[in-house]
Amino acid sequence: MSKQDLAYWQQRAETLTIEGRAFINGQYVDAVNKQTFDCISPIDNRKLTDVAYCEQADADLAVTAARQSFDSGVWSKAAPAKRKAVMLAFADLIELHKEELALLETIDMGKPIADSLAVDLGGTLRCIRWSAEAIDKIYDEVAPTPDNELGMVTHEPCGVVAAIVPWNFPLQMASWKLGPALAAGNSVILKPSEKSPLTAIKLAALAKEAGIPDGVINVLPGYGHVIGKALALHMDIDTLVFTGSTAIAKQLMIYAGESNLKRVWSEAGGKSPNIVFADAPNLDDAAQSAAGAFCFNQGEVCTAGTRLLIEESIKDEFIAKVINAVKTWVPGNPLDPKTNVGAIVDQTQYERILGYISAGKEQGATLSTGGEAVEPVKNGYYISPTVFSDVDNKMDIAQEEIFGSVLSVLTFKDEAEAVAIANDTPYGLAAGIWTSNFSRAHKMAKAVRAGSVWVNQWDGGDMTAPFGGFKQSGNGRDKSHHAFSKYTEIKATWMKL
Ligand code: NAD
């Protein structure tokens, strides 16, 4: 059987050993209350395992373990080159277990196995390795003082970091936090989404095997309003890093204010505009890219290009090209390596997406393609990619983050109108601009209020570029050396000589 066959992955899924317990102080443990919740696969609604239902008592144990490991200096005071070596060993182990992790990701949240392998595992490995390699190359500062004084500006790890992450890229979002947090010397408590806890739980054992000391990585699965809230309100957590919805990001800032003013860094939602001018270098390429921008990962992407802004003069021609391109994105069994659209993560999200599709029709948009629930695997959650044209930017489908493959097509007359529509949402995560005009590309890139701007492509960038949002898309940056600022405190030490 070849890895290109559905049967290969189905058979491996059948024989997979799945761990659902929490990981505290170097050990897998049940929740203190002994309770569990069901982990269900969206592929076919099958129960995968029981997962620990963590709450306050588990948070207390994990925070104590993390604090003790931090204060002991076993990791926090280890030489950066030592931390680097251990983290590179961690990455090597992730690579060794790549197929198992990809499979866990796919059965747990429904994304295509080909994407789990290439995108999620690829991105995770790049992030852990890049963060490890960076940490022994970063210098502190000496201030320009008079001769009889010495001023030093140094960076210290924050201490105990809680990382709360979403379900759409479970492993990759965890790695965007773990990479810089661990490299900088912090002890971490990772809280995966209740919808996709399995890869985070597996990761903990690999971290231990690589030599990351007990207490430095802890994983607490469970519900956001229970264990997530307990962490956010905890008095002994120094920094809270979050990726998830804007609504919860706001709530976390309230929790921090109600507790110990822990630093809160959030990477939140988006409703990104993809702006196509008639002078785009190649309209066929732009259409292919526009389809991928909202179909990839079932549209469950923070940066999904869900608002397509087309210059009026090419409206009909370009919509036809996009609809053609969308036809190549077809829901199928996520375990089939040929599938490019998998299952929606769970019933709640499935109903939410169908609800927005109904709202689009009711509010007067034209359904140009898709919009149907389909069932390539019995009992699973699948929806065909959906394009709405004749959308007004005031409609719900144009303003709200749906987190599914639903595209709103809008038109504009000139640059000024394109900018006005692009910026007219509460979000500011990403934007695409398609034009051959060099000056226009620069002017538009400056005018759009977004943390990432892509010209004549969608989703460009690598570990060297920071990633994060303007406005209500968040306040922090993942990736690149900028990420380290979330995981370090700055100290000024001034000496009289
Ligand atoms: P969510 O906000 O519902 O949940 C995110 C995490 O927060 C989960 O682990 C959840 O259990 C936890 N949580 C929920 N309620 C909580 C509470 N009261 N206290 C503490 N923790 C709580 O988001 P989601 O549905 O898991 O993920 C989708 C969202 O994530 C989308 O809005 C998407 O745009 C965003 N996202 C953003 C980025 C980015 O980098 N900006 C990347 C991926 C996803």
XYZ file of C-alpha atoms in Angstrom, residues 66-481:
416
model
C 6.040 25.560 35.736
C 6.992 28.064 38.456
C 9.307 25.605 40.201
C 11.052 24.666 36.975
C 11.430 28.324 36.076
C 12.797 29.344 39.461
C 15.208 26.400 39.538
C 16.933 27.806 36.472
C 17.188 24.348 34.911
C 15.878 25.805 31.645
C 15.520 29.541 32.232
C 19.200 29.960 33.119
C 20.586 27.333 30.749
C 22.961 28.781 28.145
C 21.081 29.777 24.971
C 23.258 27.340 23.006
C 22.125 24.538 25.334
C 18.427 25.422 24.879
C 19.028 25.563 21.157
C 20.513 22.052 21.096
C 17.599 20.580 23.057
C 15.028 22.327 20.874
C 16.709 21.086 17.718
C 16.493 17.566 19.174
C 12.795 18.268 19.877
C 12.300 19.253 16.224
C 14.089 16.095 15.071
C 11.695 13.996 17.144
C 8.699 15.849 15.712
C 10.057 15.047 12.272
C 10.509 11.393 13.204
C 6.849 11.284 14.308
C 5.656 13.431 11.429
C 3.183 10.962 9.961
C 1.663 10.103 13.312
C 1.232 13.797 14.197
C -0.235 14.601 10.775
C -2.681 11.749 11.121
C -3.736 12.879 14.601
C -4.293 16.397 13.242
C -6.405 15.124 10.362
C -8.644 12.764 12.311
C -9.042 15.308 15.103
C -9.978 18.440 13.136
C -10.742 17.216 9.612
C -8.075 18.870 7.474
C -6.723 16.988 4.437
C -3.819 14.670 5.271
C -1.707 16.183 2.473
C -2.022 19.601 4.149
C -1.348 18.221 7.626
C 1.911 16.770 6.366
C 3.125 19.611 4.190
C 1.678 22.726 5.782
C 1.106 21.966 9.463
C 4.069 19.714 10.117
C 6.271 21.683 7.730
C 5.393 24.965 9.435
C 5.799 23.516 12.915
C 9.258 22.179 12.171
C 10.375 25.426 10.568
C 9.176 27.428 13.576
C 10.799 25.271 16.270
C 14.078 25.103 14.360
C 14.128 28.805 13.471
C 13.400 29.849 17.082
C 16.079 27.486 18.392
C 18.646 28.721 15.883
C 17.858 32.370 16.596
C 18.266 32.339 20.361
C 22.073 32.157 20.556
C 22.420 34.957 18.007
C 20.493 37.695 19.788
C 22.473 40.300 21.715
C 21.418 42.697 24.462
C 22.315 46.410 24.490
C 24.763 48.694 26.249
C 23.446 52.236 26.565
C 25.464 55.270 25.404
C 26.436 56.521 28.892
C 28.969 59.000 30.277
C 32.334 57.421 31.058
C 31.645 56.906 34.775
C 28.416 54.948 34.277
C 27.375 51.700 32.630
C 23.824 51.214 31.349
C 22.716 47.767 30.251
C 19.439 46.893 28.586
C 18.864 43.169 28.947
C 16.070 40.778 28.063
C 14.922 38.184 30.590
C 12.369 35.432 30.150
C 8.935 36.436 31.493
C 8.513 33.381 33.714
C 5.387 31.243 33.449
C 3.652 31.599 30.091
C 0.182 30.254 29.346
C -0.539 29.671 25.649
C -4.184 29.266 24.605
C -4.539 28.168 20.992
C -7.319 27.475 18.453
C -8.316 24.413 16.455
C -7.692 25.457 12.860
C -3.918 24.836 12.857
C -3.535 23.166 16.256
C 0.089 22.103 16.035
C 1.320 25.057 14.047
C -0.308 27.658 16.298
C 1.117 25.817 19.329
C 4.568 25.890 17.753
C 4.332 29.626 17.032
C 4.004 30.071 20.813
C 6.247 27.236 22.059
C 9.152 28.038 19.710
C 9.988 31.547 20.935
C 8.633 31.019 24.482
C 10.888 28.031 25.145
C 13.879 29.427 23.291
C 13.685 32.555 25.460
C 13.788 30.403 28.621
C 10.181 30.441 29.834
C 8.170 27.591 31.317
C 4.940 27.040 29.403
C 1.420 25.761 29.952
C -0.214 24.974 26.636
C -4.008 24.861 26.420
C -5.162 23.398 23.101
C -8.702 23.841 21.826
C -11.258 21.348 23.116
C -11.985 20.672 19.430
C -8.440 19.532 18.589
C -6.339 18.584 21.637
C -4.544 15.490 20.349
C -1.356 16.784 18.723
C -0.559 19.135 21.617
C -0.851 16.222 24.039
C 1.467 14.083 21.899
C 3.965 16.942 21.555
C 4.590 16.986 25.315
C 6.046 13.474 25.351
C 8.367 14.355 22.469
C 9.544 17.464 24.313
C 10.399 15.352 27.362
C 12.186 12.759 25.245
C 14.242 15.556 23.653
C 15.437 16.695 27.077
C 13.150 19.622 27.895
C 13.079 19.434 31.710
C 9.973 18.422 33.653
C 7.671 21.350 34.363
C 8.942 23.425 31.434
C 6.180 22.158 29.131
C 2.733 21.299 30.494
C -0.396 20.613 28.435
C -3.885 21.097 29.851
C -6.720 20.048 27.546
C -10.271 21.120 28.291
C -12.892 23.754 27.640
C -12.083 27.409 27.178
C -14.627 28.730 29.644
C -13.272 26.313 32.294
C -9.522 25.649 32.072
C -8.834 28.550 29.688
C -10.550 30.931 32.081
C -8.737 29.419 35.092
C -5.394 30.102 33.407
C -6.359 33.604 32.308
C -7.394 34.510 35.859
C -4.452 32.772 37.536
C -2.415 34.957 39.871
C 0.915 33.230 39.136
C 1.004 33.309 35.347
C 3.176 36.122 34.006
C 2.227 36.172 30.347
C -0.786 34.928 28.417
C -0.412 34.405 24.686
C -3.508 33.669 22.689
C -4.597 32.799 19.195
C -8.332 32.642 18.625
C -11.393 34.787 18.125
C -11.580 38.519 18.746
C -14.412 38.034 21.271
C -12.289 35.780 23.484
C -9.204 37.986 23.040
C -11.218 40.865 24.557
C -12.374 38.639 27.399
C -8.803 37.624 28.218
C -7.784 41.250 28.672
C -10.616 41.615 31.183
C -9.450 38.504 33.050
C -5.910 39.886 33.173
C -7.227 43.147 34.592
C -9.288 41.265 37.169
C -6.285 39.203 38.283
C -2.568 40.047 38.196
C -2.261 42.246 35.083
C -0.445 39.442 33.296
C 0.692 40.524 29.840
C -1.867 39.494 27.229
C -0.851 39.088 23.598
C -3.554 38.118 21.172
C -3.647 36.976 17.568
C -7.313 37.216 16.676
C -9.798 37.051 13.808
C -9.854 38.465 10.295
C -11.994 39.296 7.270
C -9.287 39.931 4.739
C -9.761 41.825 1.459
C -8.211 40.508 -1.742
C -8.138 43.454 -4.184
C -7.854 42.748 -7.907
C -7.199 45.584 -10.354
C -7.804 45.229 -14.084
C -4.042 45.612 -14.605
C -3.175 42.507 -12.541
C -0.196 40.762 -14.193
C -2.197 37.618 -14.953
C -5.910 37.360 -14.230
C -5.906 33.560 -14.476
C -3.257 33.307 -11.756
C -5.100 35.894 -9.657
C -8.334 33.870 -9.949
C -6.633 30.599 -8.995
C -5.069 32.309 -6.022
C -8.360 33.983 -5.013
C -10.030 30.551 -4.922
C -7.278 29.025 -2.785
C -7.322 32.070 -0.506
C -10.773 31.167 0.815
C -10.975 27.387 0.122
C -7.727 26.197 1.715
C -8.221 24.474 5.108
C -12.033 24.535 4.529
C -11.826 28.321 4.838
C -10.944 27.872 8.503
C -8.027 30.290 8.250
C -7.647 33.583 10.122
C -6.236 35.228 6.994
C -8.751 33.686 4.574
C -9.314 36.061 1.654
C -13.076 36.101 2.097
C -13.737 39.540 0.613
C -12.817 39.645 -3.052
C -12.755 43.237 -4.323
C -12.788 43.379 -8.139
C -12.308 46.470 -10.291
C -15.667 47.096 -11.967
C -14.383 46.863 -15.553
C -13.365 43.185 -15.161
C -16.138 42.087 -12.825
C -17.963 39.494 -14.978
C -14.825 38.096 -16.600
C -13.041 37.704 -13.275
C -15.967 36.190 -11.343
C -16.288 33.550 -14.087
C -12.586 32.700 -13.719
C -12.891 32.445 -9.920
C -15.949 30.189 -10.131
C -14.050 27.940 -12.539
C -11.109 27.783 -10.161
C -13.370 27.067 -7.174
C -14.635 23.947 -8.959
C -11.216 22.346 -8.381
C -11.759 22.589 -4.593
C -13.927 19.577 -3.773
C -14.829 18.183 -0.343
C -13.592 14.636 0.115
C -12.345 12.181 2.695
C -9.563 14.024 4.574
C -7.566 10.777 4.801
C -7.319 10.591 1.011
C -4.053 12.279 -0.065
C -5.835 13.623 -3.160
C -8.438 15.532 -1.120
C -8.010 19.305 -0.983
C -11.128 20.216 1.050
C -11.681 18.274 4.261
C -14.327 18.167 6.973
C -15.597 21.159 8.971
C -14.241 20.857 12.512
C -17.537 20.065 14.265
C -21.305 20.355 14.131
C -21.366 23.810 15.744
C -19.036 25.258 13.115
C -20.889 23.418 10.323
C -24.212 24.931 11.401
C -22.622 28.357 11.793
C -21.358 28.294 8.189
C -24.715 27.085 6.826
C -26.371 29.844 8.876
C -24.229 32.503 7.165
C -25.018 30.991 3.752
C -28.755 31.363 4.530
C -28.166 34.929 5.764
C -26.339 35.807 2.533
C -29.297 34.656 0.454
C -31.833 36.377 2.712
C -29.911 39.675 2.670
C -29.987 39.764 -1.138
C -26.568 38.518 -2.277
C -26.460 36.267 -5.356
C -25.365 32.697 -4.695
C -23.021 32.061 -7.653
C -21.789 28.593 -6.715
C -21.713 26.073 -3.838
C -23.548 26.670 -0.593
C -24.545 23.052 -0.072
C -23.994 20.506 2.631
C -22.437 17.420 1.041
C -21.490 14.033 2.463
C -18.393 12.454 0.849
C -18.031 10.470 4.090
C -21.163 9.344 5.890
C -22.020 11.274 9.086
C -19.219 13.825 8.521
C -19.457 17.625 8.232
C -18.762 18.910 4.719
C -19.845 22.018 2.776
C -19.054 22.890 -0.836
C -17.074 26.137 -1.269
C -19.491 29.010 -1.719
C -19.290 32.218 -3.758
C -21.691 35.119 -3.263
C -21.633 37.960 -5.785
C -23.492 41.306 -5.653
C -22.503 41.659 -2.016
C -22.852 44.944 -0.163
C -20.069 45.553 2.373
C -22.692 46.165 5.067
C -24.044 42.587 4.816
C -23.187 40.114 7.568
C -21.335 37.866 5.104
C -19.038 40.808 4.245
C -18.446 42.020 7.792
C -18.306 38.970 10.046
C -15.704 36.242 10.220
C -17.507 33.080 9.076
C -14.516 30.733 9.307
C -15.660 28.608 6.393
C -15.267 28.704 2.596
C -17.735 31.501 1.881
C -16.553 34.252 -0.476
C -18.160 37.688 -0.740
C -17.514 39.405 -4.060
C -17.625 43.223 -4.106
C -16.617 45.732 -6.762
C -14.845 49.100 -6.764
C -14.349 51.974 -9.207
C -10.922 53.288 -8.227
C -8.100 53.019 -5.695
C -9.805 55.275 -3.157
C -12.963 53.186 -3.143
C -10.968 49.954 -2.926
C -9.131 51.252 0.153
C -12.356 52.472 1.766
C -14.050 49.076 1.342
C -10.928 47.117 2.320
C -10.577 49.015 5.593
C -14.284 49.012 6.424
C -14.331 46.084 8.900
C -13.262 45.799 12.545
C -10.381 43.557 11.435
C -6.909 44.226 10.040
C -5.076 40.955 9.646
C -4.122 40.617 5.979
C -4.796 41.942 2.481
C -3.926 41.061 -1.113
C -3.324 43.512 -3.961
C -3.076 42.486 -7.599
C -1.658 45.061 -10.003
C 1.199 45.555 -12.479
C 1.490 49.185 -11.494
C 4.466 49.520 -9.155
C 3.379 52.858 -7.664
C -0.170 51.663 -7.146
C 1.122 48.535 -5.361
C 3.145 50.689 -2.954
C 0.371 53.219 -2.352
C -2.238 50.532 -1.755
C 0.052 48.507 0.520
C 0.523 51.601 2.700
C -3.142 52.545 2.704
C -4.541 49.156 3.718
C -4.684 48.730 7.496
C -3.425 45.162 7.882
C -0.534 43.343 9.529
C 0.357 41.427 6.353
C 0.027 42.738 2.797
C 0.637 40.455 -0.180
C 1.242 41.850 -3.640
C 0.468 39.642 -6.650
C 0.207 36.582 -4.405
C -1.692 35.369 -1.373
C -0.185 34.266 1.933
C 3.448 35.142 1.274
C 6.120 35.155 3.971
C 8.163 32.735 6.037
C 9.676 32.544 9.526
C 11.650 35.742 8.884
C 8.481 37.869 8.661
C 6.307 38.819 11.644
C 2.658 37.801 11.553
C -0.179 39.534 13.395
C -2.963 42.032 13.133
C -3.952 45.698 13.211
C -7.227 46.830 14.820
C -9.336 44.027 16.318
C -7.187 41.327 14.739
C -4.908 41.408 17.767
C -1.948 43.142 19.341
C 0.985 40.742 19.118
C 3.244 39.310 16.463
C 4.158 35.663 15.981
C 7.185 34.495 13.959
C 10.516 36.275 13.299
C 12.676 37.910 15.990
